[in-house]
Amino acid sequence: MFLIDAEYDEEGANKVVSPLLALFEKESDYKLIINWAVKLAYPIKKRKNAHRYLINFETNDISKIEEFKRLFSLNHQFLRYLVINLEKTYGYKNSINPKKIAKAQRKAQKYEEFRSKRQSRNYDRAPQKNYSQTI
């Protein structure tokens, strides 16, 4: 989600935003929602109104998000942005940290061991008698 200054009309705002949107248009589950000229709850960079853009997408390419942040910081018409990562790894830094990778692998191994023990225990048991039918 990001906010752009409300001084632009629809055509001007689309012109300013088009480089950002072009980054994600080809991604899977791409969806764009625009709310024109919403009144902000509090001033941001001395502005009380803004155009709100909401982009939903899935990507494995971290460089696109870094490029989004770079383009956002270069243009003063953009007021604020928020990028939310829905995966549990919480981003790129965890995916290259060897300690976190080893910890995740240990957790996955323990989970697989637990799962296999539980399945073998359930198969080794004799079938339980259904007591509700005997009464």
PDB file of C-alpha atoms in Angstrom:
ATOM      1  CA  MET A   1       0.000   0.000   0.000  1.00  0.00           C
ATOM      2  CA  PHE A   2       1.209   3.484  -0.675  1.00  0.00           C
ATOM      3  CA  LEU A   3      -0.064   7.051  -0.580  1.00  0.00           C
ATOM      4  CA  ILE A   4       0.508   9.717  -3.210  1.00  0.00           C
ATOM      5  CA  ASP A   5      -0.152  13.431  -2.878  1.00  0.00           C
ATOM      6  CA  ALA A   6      -3.794  14.336  -3.690  1.00  0.00           C
ATOM      7  CA  GLU A   7      -2.887  17.430  -5.718  1.00  0.00           C
ATOM      8  CA  TYR A   8      -2.799  15.246  -8.858  1.00  0.00           C
ATOM      9  CA  ASP A   9      -5.809  14.365 -10.941  1.00  0.00           C
ATOM     10  CA  GLU A  10      -6.318  10.782 -12.128  1.00  0.00           C
ATOM     11  CA  GLU A  11      -4.151  11.141 -15.238  1.00  0.00           C
ATOM     12  CA  GLY A  12      -1.292  12.869 -13.417  1.00  0.00           C
ATOM     13  CA  ALA A  13      -1.315  10.351 -10.583  1.00  0.00           C
ATOM     14  CA  ASN A  14      -1.249   7.423 -13.027  1.00  0.00           C
ATOM     15  CA  LYS A  15       1.710   9.009 -14.800  1.00  0.00           C
ATOM     16  CA  VAL A  16       3.666   9.329 -11.534  1.00  0.00           C
ATOM     17  CA  VAL A  17       2.725   5.849 -10.289  1.00  0.00           C
ATOM     18  CA  SER A  18       3.217   3.908 -13.548  1.00  0.00           C
ATOM     19  CA  PRO A  19       6.933   3.047 -12.957  1.00  0.00           C
ATOM     20  CA  LEU A  20       6.030   1.519  -9.581  1.00  0.00           C
ATOM     21  CA  LEU A  21       3.097  -0.454 -10.940  1.00  0.00           C
ATOM     22  CA  ALA A  22       5.141  -1.734 -13.884  1.00  0.00           C
ATOM     23  CA  LEU A  23       7.379  -3.619 -11.436  1.00  0.00           C
ATOM     24  CA  PHE A  24       4.561  -5.879 -10.249  1.00  0.00           C
ATOM     25  CA  GLU A  25       2.084  -6.124 -13.148  1.00  0.00           C
ATOM     26  CA  LYS A  26       3.519  -9.431 -14.366  1.00  0.00           C
ATOM     27  CA  GLU A  27       3.579 -11.079 -10.928  1.00  0.00           C
ATOM     28  CA  SER A  28       1.136 -13.795  -9.934  1.00  0.00           C
ATOM     29  CA  ASP A  29      -2.015 -12.777  -8.072  1.00  0.00           C
ATOM     30  CA  TYR A  30      -1.519  -9.130  -9.093  1.00  0.00           C
ATOM     31  CA  LYS A  31      -4.437  -6.961  -8.053  1.00  0.00           C
ATOM     32  CA  LEU A  32      -4.637  -3.164  -7.903  1.00  0.00           C
ATOM     33  CA  ILE A  33      -7.149  -1.206  -5.817  1.00  0.00           C
ATOM     34  CA  ILE A  34      -7.279   2.594  -5.946  1.00  0.00           C
ATOM     35  CA  ASN A  35      -9.174   4.901  -3.591  1.00  0.00           C
ATOM     36  CA  TRP A  36      -9.071   8.423  -4.939  1.00  0.00           C
ATOM     37  CA  ALA A  37      -8.526  11.401  -2.630  1.00  0.00           C
ATOM     38  CA  VAL A  38      -9.112  10.010   0.816  1.00  0.00           C
ATOM     39  CA  LYS A  39      -8.886  12.287   3.819  1.00  0.00           C
ATOM     40  CA  LEU A  40      -6.044  11.205   6.074  1.00  0.00           C
ATOM     41  CA  ALA A  41      -6.563  10.647   9.791  1.00  0.00           C
ATOM     42  CA  TYR A  42      -3.562  12.866  10.489  1.00  0.00           C
ATOM     43  CA  PRO A  43      -1.276  15.001   8.296  1.00  0.00           C
ATOM     44  CA  ILE A  44       1.606  13.235   6.554  1.00  0.00           C
ATOM     45  CA  LYS A  45       4.328  15.551   5.241  1.00  0.00           C
ATOM     46  CA  LYS A  46       1.912  18.454   5.842  1.00  0.00           C
ATOM     47  CA  ARG A  47      -0.725  16.905   3.536  1.00  0.00           C
ATOM     48  CA  LYS A  48      -4.264  16.161   4.688  1.00  0.00           C
ATOM     49  CA  ASN A  49      -5.504  14.317   1.573  1.00  0.00           C
ATOM     50  CA  ALA A  50      -3.952  11.556  -0.489  1.00  0.00           C
ATOM     51  CA  HIS A  51      -4.660   8.980  -3.164  1.00  0.00           C
ATOM     52  CA  ARG A  52      -4.409   5.474  -1.746  1.00  0.00           C
ATOM     53  CA  TYR A  53      -3.116   2.563  -3.835  1.00  0.00           C
ATOM     54  CA  LEU A  54      -3.283  -1.021  -2.638  1.00  0.00           C
ATOM     55  CA  ILE A  55      -1.324  -3.645  -4.585  1.00  0.00           C
ATOM     56  CA  ASN A  56      -1.608  -7.351  -3.827  1.00  0.00           C
ATOM     57  CA  PHE A  57       0.951  -9.636  -5.469  1.00  0.00           C
ATOM     58  CA  GLU A  58       3.200 -12.641  -4.921  1.00  0.00           C
ATOM     59  CA  THR A  59       6.858 -12.627  -5.900  1.00  0.00           C
ATOM     60  CA  ASN A  60      10.044 -14.537  -5.196  1.00  0.00           C
ATOM     61  CA  ASP A  61      12.211 -11.729  -6.557  1.00  0.00           C
ATOM     62  CA  ILE A  62      13.359  -9.560  -3.639  1.00  0.00           C
ATOM     63  CA  SER A  63      15.070  -7.121  -6.004  1.00  0.00           C
ATOM     64  CA  LYS A  64      11.649  -5.881  -7.188  1.00  0.00           C
ATOM     65  CA  ILE A  65      10.719  -4.838  -3.676  1.00  0.00           C
ATOM     66  CA  GLU A  66      14.098  -3.145  -3.217  1.00  0.00           C
ATOM     67  CA  GLU A  67      13.567  -1.319  -6.545  1.00  0.00           C
ATOM     68  CA  PHE A  68      10.075  -0.281  -5.357  1.00  0.00           C
ATOM     69  CA  LYS A  69      11.576   1.233  -2.199  1.00  0.00           C
ATOM     70  CA  ARG A  70      14.286   2.986  -4.222  1.00  0.00           C
ATOM     71  CA  LEU A  71      11.801   4.523  -6.682  1.00  0.00           C
ATOM     72  CA  PHE A  72       9.576   5.533  -3.804  1.00  0.00           C
ATOM     73  CA  SER A  73      12.369   7.381  -2.016  1.00  0.00           C
ATOM     74  CA  LEU A  74      13.375   9.268  -5.179  1.00  0.00           C
ATOM     75  CA  ASN A  75       9.971  10.851  -5.755  1.00  0.00           C
ATOM     76  CA  HIS A  76       8.724  13.469  -3.273  1.00  0.00           C
ATOM     77  CA  GLN A  77       5.079  13.097  -4.390  1.00  0.00           C
ATOM     78  CA  PHE A  78       4.860   9.750  -2.602  1.00  0.00           C
ATOM     79  CA  LEU A  79       3.903  10.263   1.016  1.00  0.00           C
ATOM     80  CA  ARG A  80       4.205   6.829   2.607  1.00  0.00           C
ATOM     81  CA  TYR A  81       4.339   3.118   1.827  1.00  0.00           C
ATOM     82  CA  LEU A  82       3.901  -0.171   3.642  1.00  0.00           C
ATOM     83  CA  VAL A  83       5.118  -3.567   2.411  1.00  0.00           C
ATOM     84  CA  ILE A  84       3.837  -6.620   4.267  1.00  0.00           C
ATOM     85  CA  ASN A  85       5.470 -10.030   3.933  1.00  0.00           C
ATOM     86  CA  LEU A  86       2.952 -12.788   4.575  1.00  0.00           C
ATOM     87  CA  GLU A  87       5.488 -15.608   4.821  1.00  0.00           C
ATOM     88  CA  LYS A  88       6.929 -16.700   8.142  1.00  0.00           C
ATOM     89  CA  THR A  89      10.539 -16.221   7.029  1.00  0.00           C
ATOM     90  CA  TYR A  90      10.051 -12.446   7.261  1.00  0.00           C
ATOM     91  CA  GLY A  91      12.127 -11.479   4.304  1.00  0.00           C
ATOM     92  CA  TYR A  92      15.391 -11.728   2.520  1.00  0.00           C
ATOM     93  CA  LYS A  93      17.774 -11.306   5.466  1.00  0.00           C
ATOM     94  CA  ASN A  94      16.497 -14.470   7.129  1.00  0.00           C
ATOM     95  CA  SER A  95      16.887 -16.425   3.902  1.00  0.00           C
ATOM     96  CA  ILE A  96      20.641 -15.721   3.773  1.00  0.00           C
ATOM     97  CA  ASN A  97      21.406 -15.959   7.509  1.00  0.00           C
ATOM     98  CA  PRO A  98      23.141 -19.343   8.072  1.00  0.00           C
ATOM     99  CA  LYS A  99      22.064 -19.577  11.731  1.00  0.00           C
ATOM    100  CA  LYS A 100      18.412 -19.062  10.852  1.00  0.00           C
ATOM    101  CA  ILE A 101      18.639 -21.534   7.968  1.00  0.00           C
ATOM    102  CA  ALA A 102      20.140 -24.194  10.264  1.00  0.00           C
ATOM    103  CA  LYS A 103      17.484 -23.513  12.912  1.00  0.00           C
ATOM    104  CA  ALA A 104      14.682 -23.831  10.356  1.00  0.00           C
ATOM    105  CA  GLN A 105      16.155 -27.108   9.073  1.00  0.00           C
ATOM    106  CA  ARG A 106      16.367 -28.507  12.623  1.00  0.00           C
ATOM    107  CA  LYS A 107      12.760 -27.527  13.285  1.00  0.00           C
ATOM    108  CA  ALA A 108      11.640 -29.151  10.035  1.00  0.00           C
ATOM    109  CA  GLN A 109      13.554 -32.336  10.870  1.00  0.00           C
ATOM    110  CA  LYS A 110      12.046 -32.520  14.385  1.00  0.00           C
ATOM    111  CA  TYR A 111       8.588 -31.986  12.958  1.00  0.00           C
ATOM    112  CA  GLU A 112       9.059 -34.778  10.403  1.00  0.00           C
ATOM    113  CA  GLU A 113      10.304 -37.143  13.135  1.00  0.00           C
ATOM    114  CA  PHE A 114       7.309 -36.285  15.311  1.00  0.00           C
ATOM    115  CA  ARG A 115       4.933 -36.795  12.409  1.00  0.00           C
ATOM    116  CA  SER A 116       6.397 -40.155  11.440  1.00  0.00           C
ATOM    117  CA  LYS A 117       6.309 -41.391  15.074  1.00  0.00           C
ATOM    118  CA  ARG A 118       2.721 -40.285  15.435  1.00  0.00           C
ATOM    119  CA  GLN A 119       1.671 -42.013  12.222  1.00  0.00           C
ATOM    120  CA  SER A 120       3.429 -45.255  13.177  1.00  0.00           C
ATOM    121  CA  ARG A 121       1.840 -45.151  16.632  1.00  0.00           C
ATOM    122  CA  ASN A 122      -1.635 -44.731  15.155  1.00  0.00           C
ATOM    123  CA  TYR A 123      -1.143 -47.651  12.739  1.00  0.00           C
ATOM    124  CA  ASP A 124       0.220 -49.968  15.449  1.00  0.00           C
ATOM    125  CA  ARG A 125      -2.829 -49.575  17.658  1.00  0.00           C
ATOM    126  CA  ALA A 126      -5.696 -52.009  17.542  1.00  0.00           C
ATOM    127  CA  PRO A 127      -8.912 -50.484  16.274  1.00  0.00           C
ATOM    128  CA  GLN A 128     -10.903 -48.909  19.061  1.00  0.00           C
ATOM    129  CA  LYS A 129     -14.339 -50.319  19.762  1.00  0.00           C
ATOM    130  CA  ASN A 130     -17.100 -47.833  19.183  1.00  0.00           C
ATOM    131  CA  TYR A 131     -18.969 -47.858  22.508  1.00  0.00           C
ATOM    132  CA  SER A 132     -21.804 -45.659  21.332  1.00  0.00           C
ATOM    133  CA  GLN A 133     -23.175 -48.514  19.197  1.00  0.00           C
ATOM    134  CA  THR A 134     -23.186 -51.111  22.013  1.00  0.00           C
ATOM    135  CA  ILE A 135     -25.545 -49.193  24.270  1.00  0.00           C
TER     136      ILE A 135
END
